[in-house]
Structures are given as C-alpha cells and as structure tokens.
Amino acid sequence: MKTCLICGNPIDPFISFGKMPIANGFIRKEEFAREYFFEMKVAHCSQCNMVQLIDQPEREQMFNENYAFFSGTSKFMGQHFKEFADEIKSNIANKKDPFVVEIGSNDGIMLRNFKNDGIRHLGIEPSKNVALVAQKDGINTITEFFDKELARKIVEKEGHADAFIAANVMCHIPYFHSIIEGIDILLNEDGIIVFEEPYLGSVLEKTTYDQIYDEHVFLFSLHSISYAFEKHGFVLFDAVQQETHGGSMRYYLCRKNTREISDNVLALTKHEKEIGIEREQTYLNFRDHCEQAKVKLMGIIESVRAQGKRIVGYAATSKSTTIINYCGITDQHLDYICDTTPIKQGKFSPGAHIPVKPHDEFQKNYPDYALLFGYNHEKEIMGKEQKFGENGGKWIVYVPEITIK
Ligand code: DWN
Ligand code: SAH
C-alpha cells in the first residue's frame, strides 16, 4: 500500500494513464529499444487533499544535462516573469541589500530581471544545459537540486533570503517536506515565499489531464499547500489565479503572524470545497471526463485522416507526451511535430516516436490541420501563424473544449 508523500495516509489510485515514458525524453532511433516506461497512476489523499503520482522516475532521469525544456522559448512567458519579478521587487524594496533565491530557475527567464537591476540573487537549477544559458548571461546560478542541506550551505555563504520564489517546480519535487524545511532555514524572519504552479481546480474544470506527467508529481490546491506548509509554521496569506500553463495558481506564504491573510484565501478555499476537491466522487468524474476527452479527440483525428488530410502536431510540449501516449496518437495520425527547440529537433517524441522537426518545416509546406499541443501559448502561436489560416489551414484545439478553428 502506497502512502501520501505529504501526510503519510494510505492512498489508492483513482486513474491509470497506462505506460508512460519520460515526458521530455526526446529520443534517437538507436535508443528506442532502451526507452524507459512507468505506469502513470494518480491518487487523491483523503486526509490532506494532495493529488499525486503513485510512482515517479528518479529525478536524474528527468533533470540532467540534456533537459529539453528551455523557458525562454516563449516571449509571452518572458513578459509574464518580468511582471512576477516586478511584484517581488516592490515587496522587498524596503530592504537594504535584498537577496532573492529561485529554484528551478532554468535559463534565467525570471532572475534576469533581478540581475539587470543589480539585485542579489541566486538560481538553483540542476539541469546543467539550461542553467548554462543563465550562467552565460551573468545570472548567478548553481547546478544543484534544492533541499534542506543545500539551504544550510547557501545561508553560510550568502546569508538569509528575503524572498524565496519558484515557478512550475515545487510540484516537481516529491521530498516536499525537505523543501519546506530548506525554505525555513533559508528565509529571513519576515521573508516571503511566492510560487506558481498548475492548479488542481483548473485541471478538474477543464479536464487538462495533460498537466499530469512524470515531472508533475503533485497537483496543488490551496487546501493541500496550506496543510503542508502549516506543519512547518508557515501560513498561506494570499493566492492569485494565473492564466499561464492552462490555469495556474500563485501562492504567497510567510511565517505565522507576520502578514494579514487576504480575502482571496478564504474565497478560493471555499470555492475549492464547492467544486468538490475533498470528495472521491470528483476524481471518479474526472477519470470519466479524461476518457471522454480521449474518445472525442481521437474521433476528430481519425475522421480528418479518413478524408486523406494531413495533420501536424504543433509544439512538442511535455504535456503532449501524456496526450499522445494516453490517446494512442501515432505517426499514422501526425506527419511530425514541429517545435522551435533545437535539442528536440531531429529526434522522436517519447513513447510514440513521432518525428520532431524544426518550425520552418511547417511554414515551408503547410499541412491541412495543426493539432495545437501548445494550447497554453495559443495567443502567441496563432499571432505568428496567421498565414497558416490564410492558406486554408485549420487548428485542432482541445482545451477547454475540442474545437476546430
Ligand atoms: O512545468 C513545466 C513547464 C513550465 O514547462 C515543465 N515541467 C516542463 C514544461 O512544460 P511544457 O513542455 O508543456 O511547456 P510549454 O511551455 O507548454 O511548451 C513549450 C514547448 O513549445 C517548447 O518545446 C517550445 C514549443 N513552442 C513552439 O514550438 N513554438 C512554444 C512556443 C511559444 C512557440 O511559439
Ligand atoms: N521555472 C521555469 C522552469 C520550470 S521547468 C519556468 O516556469 O519556466 C522545472 C525546472 O525545475 C527544470 O529546469 C528542472 O531542472 C528544475 N528542478 C527540478 N527539480 C529541482 C529541484 N529539486 N531543485 C531545483 N530545481 C529543480
């Protein structure tokens, strides 16, 4: 029997997505026979409400010197993180020589905004290839996994931090209590913790089950975040919904009794109860919705292919690994997937082995349909691909509803 990573309660999966590869494990032909798979099962803990994977690959299998996701590939996300950084800057403006620590800092998309203003900062990024981009740009970055031992070393060297920030990484780390203990060691008495991650409420509401893949060991809610942090003397004092990554939540935490609790916390916690995040039935319904979404998407793909039309996947996102492998999409359905990331190009998609090609390929010879795996970048992508539509091309979009446009 598995137990909850947060509270130790026994947990049972409510869904299995079947065999899944490493979501960012883009692969060469000669490596096909050695590809790693695990059964991707998800559980909801009835005690602390954390939604979590039952099994996850080792962290080094996912985050290493060949990590395929570079945050800087989206211009819109660059602007989003500039605004995030501005908010943190105004929060620490009264400090004499503020110090900001970010984990999962990737290519420095967020920290460059602190570096440019001469603010003391440190990025902690274990994937060496993406960290190198930041280091080359003069952004202070160490290539380590964050945990409480590392927190001690940082304090010895640099002193305490005024802000601990993160985006799309807290939900990647199964040893969550060690992370919070590390934050406790690292943070000043009146410091703030701000991080944003895909939101359970949005996943349930929009059936964006593709937010579930090997890296995302948790799907957070205000309920589960409060539970985990309160064990360590922290309190959630604000939470703000974000549109990024198909629906995220930005959480604000501090030590108990150091800040006022905003009305948002109460309102959103109440909303979570209303949508049933505490009820088992909600997850059984979600399982049915995933199954229905799969049948619908495959119905459209198969009927388009039956008319002899060409389909190309647009953006080889991590999320697409779940969609492709759960729905059974193959190279018989998609000619290839186009993506702007050089390290993915010329390789094959994880599991289904659909070729990944540079974006020029798409523009050189438009297909009839493009399946938008990067729906979270819809505005940015459709903005630059207007010619595709003008040439008669159509998009298949599956979030929040399956639509052809
Ligand atoms: O949580 C995570 C988020 C932050 O990023 C990580 N675990 C991994 C990753 O998830 P993802 O791969 O689903 O992220 P995106 O941002 O939805 O996908 C980016 C991919 O899309 C890249 O491979 C680049 C590609 N892309 C493209 O080809 N053309 C993106 C844009 C904006 C484009 O115009
Ligand atoms: N913050 C960026 C990158 C998110 S991808 C953004 O939102 O775009 C997740 C990143 O977290 C990867 O670059 C990965 O290498 C890093 N990561 C994974 N485990 C980590 C850990 N224990 N400590 C610090 N970073 C970690």
GROMACS .gro file of C-alpha atoms and ligand atoms in nm:
model
  465
    1MET     CA    1   0.000   0.000   0.000
    2LYS     CA    2   0.133   0.343  -0.100
    3THR     CA    3   0.121   0.632   0.142
    4CYS     CA    4   0.075   1.004   0.083
    5LEU     CA    5   0.401   1.197   0.030
    6ILE     CA    6   0.266   1.481   0.244
    7CYS     CA    7   0.079   1.325   0.537
    8GLY     CA    8   0.155   0.952   0.527
    9ASN     CA    9  -0.210   0.849   0.490
   10PRO     CA   10  -0.268   0.532   0.279
   11ILE     CA   11  -0.361   0.625  -0.081
   12ASP     CA   12  -0.512   0.439  -0.376
   13PRO     CA   13  -0.502   0.547  -0.740
   14PHE     CA   14  -0.828   0.665  -0.898
   15ILE     CA   15  -0.687   0.652  -1.252
   16SER     CA   16  -0.411   0.489  -1.452
   17PHE     CA   17  -0.300   0.659  -1.775
   18GLY     CA   18  -0.112   0.342  -1.869
   19LYS     CA   19   0.254   0.312  -1.963
   20MET     CA   20   0.430   0.648  -1.994
   21PRO     CA   21   0.783   0.744  -2.099
   22ILE     CA   22   0.991   1.038  -1.968
   23ALA     CA   23   0.783   1.337  -2.088
   24ASN     CA   24   1.088   1.533  -2.202
   25GLY     CA   25   1.280   1.224  -2.313
   26PHE     CA   26   1.307   1.308  -2.684
   27ILE     CA   27   1.488   1.015  -2.832
   28ARG     CA   28   1.704   0.894  -3.122
   29LYS     CA   29   1.619   0.582  -3.325
   30GLU     CA   30   1.912   0.385  -3.183
   31GLU     CA   31   1.779   0.447  -2.829
   32PHE     CA   32   1.422   0.319  -2.891
   33ALA     CA   33   1.490  -0.030  -2.751
   34ARG     CA   34   1.621   0.111  -2.422
   35GLU     CA   35   1.340   0.361  -2.362
   36TYR     CA   36   1.219   0.382  -2.000
   37PHE     CA   37   0.850   0.344  -1.916
   38PHE     CA   38   0.648   0.352  -1.593
   39GLU     CA   39   0.279   0.309  -1.518
   40MET     CA   40   0.134   0.655  -1.453
   41LYS     CA   41  -0.125   0.627  -1.177
   42VAL     CA   42  -0.271   0.915  -0.981
   43ALA     CA   43  -0.421   0.930  -0.632
   44HIS     CA   44  -0.604   1.185  -0.418
   45CYS     CA   45  -0.524   1.182  -0.046
   46SER     CA   46  -0.846   1.200   0.155
   47GLN     CA   47  -0.665   1.346   0.456
   48CYS     CA   48  -0.459   1.637   0.315
   49ASN     CA   49  -0.615   1.656  -0.036
   50MET     CA   50  -0.284   1.637  -0.221
   51VAL     CA   51  -0.329   1.487  -0.567
   52GLN     CA   52  -0.017   1.293  -0.654
   53LEU     CA   53   0.153   1.036  -0.873
   54ILE     CA   54   0.188   0.689  -0.722
   55ASP     CA   55   0.525   0.635  -0.895
   56GLN     CA   56   0.773   0.879  -1.043
   57PRO     CA   57   1.106   0.816  -1.220
   58GLU     CA   58   1.432   0.911  -1.040
   59ARG     CA   59   1.495   1.285  -1.051
   60GLU     CA   60   1.818   1.245  -1.252
   61GLN     CA   61   1.625   1.059  -1.525
   62MET     CA   62   1.423   1.377  -1.581
   63PHE     CA   63   1.651   1.665  -1.486
   64ASN     CA   64   2.001   1.638  -1.626
   65GLU     CA   65   2.242   1.791  -1.878
   66ASN     CA   66   2.003   1.707  -2.163
   67TYR     CA   67   1.687   1.865  -2.023
   68ALA     CA   68   1.473   1.958  -2.322
   69PHE     CA   69   1.261   2.245  -2.186
   70PHE     CA   70   1.405   2.597  -2.214
   71SER     CA   71   1.173   2.854  -2.051
   72GLY     CA   72   1.289   3.129  -2.286
   73THR     CA   73   1.118   2.972  -2.590
   74SER     CA   74   0.805   3.175  -2.515
   75LYS     CA   75   0.820   3.555  -2.546
   76PHE     CA   76   0.489   3.585  -2.360
   77MET     CA   77   0.629   3.389  -2.065
   78GLY     CA   78   0.927   3.628  -2.064
   79GLN     CA   79   0.682   3.915  -2.011
   80HIS     CA   80   0.488   3.716  -1.750
   81PHE     CA   81   0.804   3.657  -1.544
   82LYS     CA   82   0.908   4.021  -1.578
   83GLU     CA   83   0.579   4.117  -1.413
   84PHE     CA   84   0.624   3.844  -1.147
   85ALA     CA   85   0.975   3.982  -1.073
   86ASP     CA   86   0.844   4.341  -1.055
   87GLU     CA   87   0.595   4.236  -0.789
   88ILE     CA   88   0.869   4.071  -0.582
   89LYS     CA   89   1.093   4.375  -0.623
   90SER     CA   90   0.827   4.604  -0.482
   91ASN     CA   91   0.780   4.363  -0.191
   92ILE     CA   92   1.147   4.376  -0.091
   93ALA     CA   93   1.203   4.741  -0.182
   94ASN     CA   94   1.240   4.841   0.185
   95LYS     CA   95   1.536   4.604   0.233
   96LYS     CA   96   1.890   4.740   0.229
   97ASP     CA   97   2.062   4.469   0.028
   98PRO     CA   98   1.784   4.224  -0.059
   99PHE     CA   99   1.860   3.865  -0.155
  100VAL     CA  100   1.628   3.659  -0.376
  101VAL     CA  101   1.652   3.283  -0.426
  102GLU     CA  102   1.475   3.100  -0.707
  103ILE     CA  103   1.462   2.724  -0.752
  104GLY     CA  104   1.406   2.571  -1.097
  105SER     CA  105   1.540   2.893  -1.246
  106ASN     CA  106   1.605   2.719  -1.580
  107ASP     CA  107   1.763   2.956  -1.837
  108GLY     CA  108   1.718   3.259  -1.610
  109ILE     CA  109   1.387   3.380  -1.754
  110MET     CA  110   1.284   3.525  -1.414
  111LEU     CA  111   1.616   3.605  -1.247
  112ARG     CA  112   1.750   3.816  -1.534
  113ASN     CA  113   1.506   4.083  -1.415
  114PHE     CA  114   1.682   4.094  -1.075
  115LYS     CA  115   2.028   4.072  -1.228
  116ASN     CA  116   1.953   4.366  -1.458
  117ASP     CA  117   1.869   4.581  -1.153
  118GLY     CA  118   2.180   4.468  -0.962
  119ILE     CA  119   1.971   4.282  -0.702
  120ARG     CA  120   2.147   3.998  -0.518
  121HIS     CA  121   2.004   3.671  -0.648
  122LEU     CA  122   2.075   3.300  -0.670
  123GLY     CA  123   1.924   3.045  -0.907
  124ILE     CA  124   1.924   2.676  -0.817
  125GLU     CA  125   1.892   2.471  -1.133
  126PRO     CA  126   2.007   2.107  -1.154
  127SER     CA  127   1.969   2.071  -1.533
  128LYS     CA  128   2.315   2.181  -1.647
  129ASN     CA  129   2.239   2.268  -2.009
  130VAL     CA  130   1.958   2.510  -1.928
  131ALA     CA  131   2.149   2.655  -1.629
  132LEU     CA  132   2.442   2.726  -1.863
  133VAL     CA  133   2.229   2.969  -2.065
  134ALA     CA  134   2.166   3.170  -1.746
  135GLN     CA  135   2.528   3.149  -1.632
  136LYS     CA  136   2.648   3.276  -1.971
  137ASP     CA  137   2.419   3.576  -1.924
  138GLY     CA  138   2.579   3.655  -1.587
  139ILE     CA  139   2.286   3.526  -1.379
  140ASN     CA  140   2.416   3.363  -1.057
  141THR     CA  141   2.313   3.001  -1.086
  142ILE     CA  142   2.426   2.680  -0.917
  143THR     CA  143   2.358   2.341  -1.069
  144GLU     CA  144   2.215   2.152  -0.772
  145PHE     CA  145   1.885   2.008  -0.655
  146PHE     CA  146   1.740   2.223  -0.378
  147ASP     CA  147   1.683   2.059  -0.039
  148LYS     CA  148   1.750   2.144   0.325
  149GLU     CA  149   2.122   2.055   0.315
  150LEU     CA  150   2.175   2.294   0.026
  151ALA     CA  151   1.976   2.563   0.210
  152ARG     CA  152   2.224   2.544   0.501
  153LYS     CA  153   2.520   2.588   0.265
  154ILE     CA  154   2.358   2.890   0.099
  155VAL     CA  155   2.293   3.061   0.434
  156GLU     CA  156   2.656   3.003   0.542
  157LYS     CA  157   2.781   3.164   0.222
  158GLU     CA  158   2.525   3.432   0.138
  159GLY     CA  159   2.311   3.484   0.446
  160HIS     CA  160   1.931   3.462   0.468
  161ALA     CA  161   1.696   3.533   0.178
  162ASP     CA  162   1.421   3.796   0.172
  163ALA     CA  163   1.223   3.618  -0.096
  164PHE     CA  164   1.207   3.254  -0.199
  165ILE     CA  165   1.046   3.228  -0.541
  166ALA     CA  166   0.963   2.948  -0.783
  167ALA     CA  167   0.750   2.870  -1.086
  168ASN     CA  168   0.647   2.530  -1.212
  169VAL     CA  169   0.895   2.342  -0.999
  170MET     CA  170   0.752   2.298  -0.648
  171CYS     CA  171   0.506   2.045  -0.793
  172HIS     CA  172   0.801   1.851  -0.938
  173ILE     CA  173   0.959   1.762  -0.603
  174PRO     CA  174   0.841   1.454  -0.408
  175TYR     CA  175   1.060   1.525  -0.100
  176PHE     CA  176   0.837   1.824  -0.031
  177HIS     CA  177   0.893   1.846   0.345
  178SER     CA  178   1.269   1.873   0.289
  179ILE     CA  179   1.199   2.165   0.055
  180ILE     CA  180   0.987   2.345   0.316
  181GLU     CA  181   1.248   2.274   0.584
  182GLY     CA  182   1.506   2.419   0.344
  183ILE     CA  183   1.294   2.731   0.298
  184ASP     CA  184   1.262   2.760   0.677
  185ILE     CA  185   1.643   2.753   0.710
  186LEU     CA  186   1.693   2.995   0.422
  187LEU     CA  187   1.430   3.261   0.480
  188ASN     CA  188   1.451   3.576   0.692
  189GLU     CA  189   1.203   3.613   0.977
  190ASP     CA  190   0.980   3.841   0.766
  191GLY     CA  191   1.065   3.689   0.427
  192ILE     CA  192   0.808   3.583   0.167
  193ILE     CA  193   0.760   3.266  -0.032
  194VAL     CA  194   0.592   3.309  -0.370
  195PHE     CA  195   0.547   3.031  -0.621
  196GLU     CA  196   0.305   2.947  -0.902
  197GLU     CA  197   0.216   2.603  -1.030
  198PRO     CA  198  -0.055   2.431  -1.239
  199TYR     CA  199  -0.377   2.445  -1.038
  200LEU     CA  200  -0.584   2.140  -0.947
  201GLY     CA  201  -0.904   2.345  -0.976
  202SER     CA  202  -0.828   2.431  -1.341
  203VAL     CA  203  -0.728   2.074  -1.425
  204LEU     CA  204  -1.059   1.943  -1.290
  205GLU     CA  205  -1.262   2.220  -1.451
  206LYS     CA  206  -1.104   2.198  -1.799
  207THR     CA  207  -1.005   1.829  -1.794
  208THR     CA  208  -0.645   1.930  -1.868
  209TYR     CA  209  -0.518   1.588  -1.768
  210ASP     CA  210  -0.206   1.657  -1.974
  211GLN     CA  211  -0.076   1.855  -1.672
  212ILE     CA  212  -0.013   1.509  -1.532
  213TYR     CA  213   0.320   1.361  -1.645
  214ASP     CA  214   0.634   1.223  -1.482
  215GLU     CA  215   0.773   1.563  -1.371
  216HIS     CA  216   0.449   1.676  -1.210
  217VAL     CA  217   0.435   1.459  -0.901
  218PHE     CA  218   0.175   1.689  -0.739
  219LEU     CA  219  -0.131   1.889  -0.843
  220PHE     CA  220  -0.168   2.160  -0.579
  221SER     CA  221  -0.468   2.337  -0.431
  222LEU     CA  222  -0.493   2.595  -0.153
  223HIS     CA  223  -0.607   2.311   0.072
  224SER     CA  224  -0.300   2.092   0.017
  225ILE     CA  225  -0.049   2.378   0.016
  226SER     CA  226  -0.183   2.516   0.345
  227TYR     CA  227  -0.173   2.171   0.501
  228ALA     CA  228   0.189   2.104   0.400
  229PHE     CA  229   0.327   2.447   0.497
  230GLU     CA  230   0.136   2.482   0.825
  231LYS     CA  231   0.323   2.177   0.955
  232HIS     CA  232   0.636   2.396   0.937
  233GLY     CA  233   0.496   2.718   1.086
  234PHE     CA  234   0.410   2.892   0.757
  235VAL     CA  235   0.076   3.033   0.653
  236LEU     CA  236  -0.083   3.098   0.315
  237PHE     CA  237  -0.161   3.470   0.314
  238ASP     CA  238  -0.264   3.521  -0.048
  239ALA     CA  239  -0.337   3.329  -0.369
  240VAL     CA  240  -0.398   3.466  -0.718
  241GLN     CA  241  -0.510   3.269  -1.023
  242GLN     CA  242  -0.293   3.290  -1.336
  243GLU     CA  243  -0.375   3.211  -1.697
  244THR     CA  244  -0.035   3.056  -1.767
  245HIS     CA  245   0.002   2.686  -1.845
  246GLY     CA  246  -0.371   2.645  -1.896
  247GLY     CA  247  -0.457   2.763  -1.542
  248SER     CA  248  -0.213   2.813  -1.255
  249MET     CA  249  -0.223   2.948  -0.900
  250ARG     CA  250   0.031   3.183  -0.746
  251TYR     CA  251   0.068   3.108  -0.374
  252TYR     CA  252   0.204   3.357  -0.119
  253LEU     CA  253   0.328   3.229   0.216
  254CYS     CA  254   0.503   3.372   0.522
  255ARG     CA  255   0.583   3.278   0.879
  256LYS     CA  256   0.277   3.275   1.108
  257ASN     CA  257   0.155   3.614   1.227
  258THR     CA  258   0.382   3.822   1.004
  259ARG     CA  259   0.122   3.929   0.746
  260GLU     CA  260  -0.250   3.974   0.709
  261ILE     CA  261  -0.445   3.700   0.535
  262SER     CA  262  -0.617   3.827   0.220
  263ASP     CA  263  -0.984   3.766   0.142
  264ASN     CA  264  -0.873   3.569  -0.165
  265VAL     CA  265  -0.757   3.284   0.055
  266LEU     CA  266  -1.097   3.245   0.216
  267ALA     CA  267  -1.289   3.284  -0.111
  268LEU     CA  268  -1.074   3.040  -0.307
  269THR     CA  269  -1.069   2.783  -0.027
  270LYS     CA  270  -1.447   2.799  -0.017
  271HIS     CA  271  -1.461   2.760  -0.396
  272GLU     CA  272  -1.240   2.451  -0.376
  273LYS     CA  273  -1.491   2.294  -0.137
  274GLU     CA  274  -1.775   2.381  -0.373
  275ILE     CA  275  -1.608   2.213  -0.670
  276GLY     CA  276  -1.553   1.907  -0.450
  277ILE     CA  277  -1.176   1.878  -0.424
  278GLU     CA  278  -1.228   1.688  -0.096
  279ARG     CA  279  -1.468   1.430  -0.246
  280GLU     CA  280  -1.367   1.099  -0.402
  281GLN     CA  281  -1.655   1.123  -0.649
  282THR     CA  282  -1.495   1.436  -0.805
  283TYR     CA  283  -1.193   1.230  -0.906
  284LEU     CA  284  -1.404   0.946  -1.041
  285ASN     CA  285  -1.591   1.203  -1.251
  286PHE     CA  286  -1.257   1.347  -1.364
  287ARG     CA  287  -1.149   0.997  -1.471
  288ASP     CA  288  -1.464   0.967  -1.684
  289HIS     CA  289  -1.403   1.313  -1.834
  290CYS     CA  290  -1.047   1.210  -1.933
  291GLU     CA  291  -1.180   0.900  -2.104
  292GLN     CA  292  -1.448   1.104  -2.288
  293ALA     CA  293  -1.196   1.368  -2.397
  294LYS     CA  294  -0.971   1.096  -2.537
  295VAL     CA  295  -1.255   0.937  -2.739
  296LYS     CA  296  -1.361   1.278  -2.876
  297LEU     CA  297  -1.011   1.383  -2.977
  298MET     CA  298  -0.937   1.052  -3.146
  299GLY     CA  299  -1.274   1.070  -3.323
  300ILE     CA  300  -1.178   1.403  -3.481
  301ILE     CA  301  -0.826   1.294  -3.569
  302GLU     CA  302  -0.946   0.968  -3.728
  303SER     CA  303  -1.220   1.139  -3.930
  304VAL     CA  304  -0.977   1.403  -4.062
  305ARG     CA  305  -0.730   1.130  -4.159
  306ALA     CA  306  -1.009   0.929  -4.325
  307GLN     CA  307  -1.063   1.227  -4.558
  308GLY     CA  308  -0.696   1.194  -4.658
  309LYS     CA  309  -0.597   1.523  -4.489
  310ARG     CA  310  -0.252   1.585  -4.338
  311ILE     CA  311  -0.214   1.670  -3.967
  312VAL     CA  312   0.097   1.805  -3.795
  313GLY     CA  313   0.143   1.843  -3.419
  314TYR     CA  314   0.233   2.198  -3.313
  315ALA     CA  315   0.483   2.230  -3.020
  316ALA     CA  316   0.638   1.919  -2.869
  317THR     CA  317   0.535   2.009  -2.515
  318SER     CA  318   0.585   1.785  -2.212
  319LYS     CA  319   0.207   1.781  -2.184
  320SER     CA  320   0.179   1.630  -2.534
  321THR     CA  321   0.358   1.316  -2.410
  322THR     CA  322   0.055   1.238  -2.192
  323ILE     CA  323  -0.197   1.320  -2.467
  324ILE     CA  324  -0.014   1.122  -2.735
  325ASN     CA  325   0.054   0.811  -2.528
  326TYR     CA  326  -0.280   0.802  -2.344
  327CYS     CA  327  -0.489   0.863  -2.657
  328GLY     CA  328  -0.281   0.637  -2.879
  329ILE     CA  329  -0.173   0.901  -3.133
  330THR     CA  330   0.093   0.762  -3.370
  331ASP     CA  331   0.292   0.862  -3.678
  332GLN     CA  332  -0.005   0.732  -3.878
  333HIS     CA  333  -0.204   1.028  -3.743
  334LEU     CA  334   0.060   1.302  -3.738
  335ASP     CA  335   0.324   1.354  -4.007
  336TYR     CA  336   0.552   1.510  -3.746
  337ILE     CA  337   0.551   1.759  -3.457
  338CYS     CA  338   0.709   2.097  -3.519
  339ASP     CA  339   0.896   2.269  -3.237
  340THR     CA  340   1.134   2.563  -3.203
  341THR     CA  341   1.369   2.392  -2.952
  342PRO     CA  342   1.693   2.277  -3.123
  343ILE     CA  343   1.756   1.989  -2.875
  344LYS     CA  344   1.419   1.831  -2.963
  345GLN     CA  345   1.454   1.866  -3.342
  346GLY     CA  346   1.568   1.565  -3.545
  347LYS     CA  347   1.466   1.335  -3.258
  348PHE     CA  348   1.143   1.143  -3.194
  349SER     CA  349   0.866   1.207  -2.943
  350PRO     CA  350   0.877   0.999  -2.622
  351GLY     CA  351   0.687   0.671  -2.639
  352ALA     CA  352   0.506   0.709  -2.972
  353HIS     CA  353   0.821   0.806  -3.168
  354ILE     CA  354   0.666   1.073  -3.390
  355PRO     CA  355   0.941   1.275  -3.565
  356VAL     CA  356   1.009   1.624  -3.426
  357LYS     CA  357   1.103   1.882  -3.688
  358PRO     CA  358   1.200   2.248  -3.691
  359HIS     CA  359   0.931   2.503  -3.721
  360ASP     CA  360   1.043   2.608  -4.075
  361GLU     CA  361   0.924   2.272  -4.198
  362PHE     CA  362   0.571   2.373  -4.103
  363GLN     CA  363   0.594   2.707  -4.282
  364LYS     CA  364   0.754   2.556  -4.594
  365ASN     CA  365   0.470   2.312  -4.656
  366TYR     CA  366   0.157   2.380  -4.454
  367PRO     CA  367  -0.050   2.073  -4.354
  368ASP     CA  368  -0.431   2.077  -4.368
  369TYR     CA  369  -0.459   2.068  -3.988
  370ALA     CA  370  -0.235   2.155  -3.694
  371LEU     CA  371  -0.301   1.987  -3.360
  372LEU     CA  372  -0.215   2.252  -3.102
  373PHE     CA  373  -0.020   2.075  -2.826
  374GLY     CA  374   0.095   2.418  -2.702
  375TYR     CA  375  -0.259   2.545  -2.632
  376ASN     CA  376  -0.127   2.743  -2.335
  377HIS     CA  377   0.062   2.956  -2.590
  378GLU     CA  378  -0.239   2.989  -2.821
  379LYS     CA  379  -0.227   3.370  -2.847
  380GLU     CA  380   0.147   3.377  -2.913
  381ILE     CA  381   0.138   3.092  -3.163
  382MET     CA  382  -0.173   3.197  -3.356
  383GLY     CA  383  -0.035   3.550  -3.363
  384LYS     CA  384   0.270   3.440  -3.558
  385GLU     CA  385   0.098   3.174  -3.769
  386GLN     CA  386  -0.171   3.385  -3.931
  387LYS     CA  387  -0.057   3.280  -4.279
  388PHE     CA  388  -0.142   2.918  -4.199
  389GLY     CA  389  -0.510   3.012  -4.163
  390GLU     CA  390  -0.495   3.240  -4.467
  391ASN     CA  391  -0.373   2.939  -4.666
  392GLY     CA  392  -0.677   2.735  -4.560
  393GLY     CA  393  -0.509   2.561  -4.264
  394LYS     CA  394  -0.717   2.473  -3.958
  395TRP     CA  395  -0.627   2.431  -3.592
  396ILE     CA  396  -0.747   2.143  -3.378
  397VAL     CA  397  -0.758   2.277  -3.023
  398TYR     CA  398  -0.865   2.053  -2.734
  399VAL     CA  399  -0.866   2.292  -2.436
  400PRO     CA  400  -1.106   2.394  -2.286
  401GLU     CA  401  -1.329   2.222  -2.547
  402ILE     CA  402  -1.241   2.031  -2.861
  403THR     CA  403  -1.274   2.286  -3.141
  404ILE     CA  404  -1.164   2.325  -3.499
  405LYS     CA  405  -1.078   2.682  -3.589
  406DWN     O1  406   0.622   2.270  -1.569
  406DWN     C1  407   0.685   2.275  -1.672
  406DWN     C2  408   0.658   2.386  -1.768
  406DWN     C3  409   0.691   2.519  -1.710
  406DWN     O2  410   0.732   2.374  -1.885
  406DWN     C4  411   0.789   2.178  -1.704
  406DWN     N1  412   0.768   2.058  -1.629
  406DWN     C5  413   0.808   2.149  -1.849
  406DWN     C6  414   0.747   2.249  -1.943
  406DWN     O3  415   0.620   2.204  -1.986
  406DWN     P1  416   0.578   2.210  -2.142
  406DWN     O4  417   0.684   2.146  -2.222
  406DWN     O5  418   0.443   2.154  -2.152
  406DWN     O6  419   0.584   2.369  -2.163
  406DWN     P2  420   0.525   2.461  -2.273
  406DWN     O7  421   0.573   2.597  -2.239
  406DWN     O8  422   0.381   2.446  -2.287
  406DWN     O9  423   0.588   2.410  -2.410
  406DWN     C7  424   0.698   2.462  -2.465
  406DWN     C8  425   0.727   2.391  -2.597
  406DWN    O10  426   0.653   2.452  -2.700
  406DWN     C9  427   0.873   2.407  -2.629
  406DWN    O11  428   0.922   2.282  -2.677
  406DWN    C10  429   0.876   2.511  -2.737
  406DWN    C11  430   0.741   2.494  -2.804
  406DWN     N2  431   0.694   2.617  -2.867
  406DWN    C12  432   0.699   2.628  -3.006
  406DWN    O12  433   0.740   2.534  -3.075
  406DWN     N3  434   0.660   2.745  -3.062
  406DWN    C13  435   0.650   2.719  -2.790
  406DWN    C14  436   0.611   2.838  -2.846
  406DWN    C15  437   0.562   2.953  -2.760
  406DWN    C16  438   0.617   2.851  -2.988
  406DWN    O13  439   0.581   2.957  -3.044
  407SAH     N1  440   1.077   2.800  -1.367
  407SAH     C1  441   1.083   2.771  -1.506
  407SAH     C2  442   1.123   2.626  -1.535
  407SAH     C3  443   1.021   2.521  -1.500
  407SAH     S1  444   1.070   2.358  -1.552
  407SAH     C4  445   0.953   2.804  -1.575
  407SAH     O1  446   0.850   2.818  -1.509
  407SAH     O2  447   0.953   2.815  -1.697
  407SAH     C5  448   1.119   2.287  -1.398
  407SAH     C6  449   1.264   2.318  -1.365
  407SAH     O3  450   1.290   2.279  -1.230
  407SAH     C7  451   1.364   2.242  -1.452
  407SAH     O4  452   1.452   2.332  -1.511
  407SAH     C8  453   1.431   2.146  -1.354
  407SAH     O5  454   1.566   2.118  -1.385
  407SAH     C9  455   1.418   2.218  -1.221
  407SAH     N2  456   1.418   2.134  -1.098
  407SAH    C10  457   1.370   2.009  -1.081
  407SAH     N3  458   1.389   1.966  -0.955
  407SAH    C11  459   1.451   2.066  -0.887
  407SAH    C12  460   1.499   2.083  -0.753
  407SAH     N4  461   1.488   1.987  -0.660
  407SAH     N5  462   1.559   2.200  -0.720
  407SAH    C13  463   1.570   2.299  -0.811
  407SAH     N6  464   1.528   2.289  -0.940
  407SAH    C14  465   1.469   2.173  -0.978
   0.00000   0.00000   0.00000
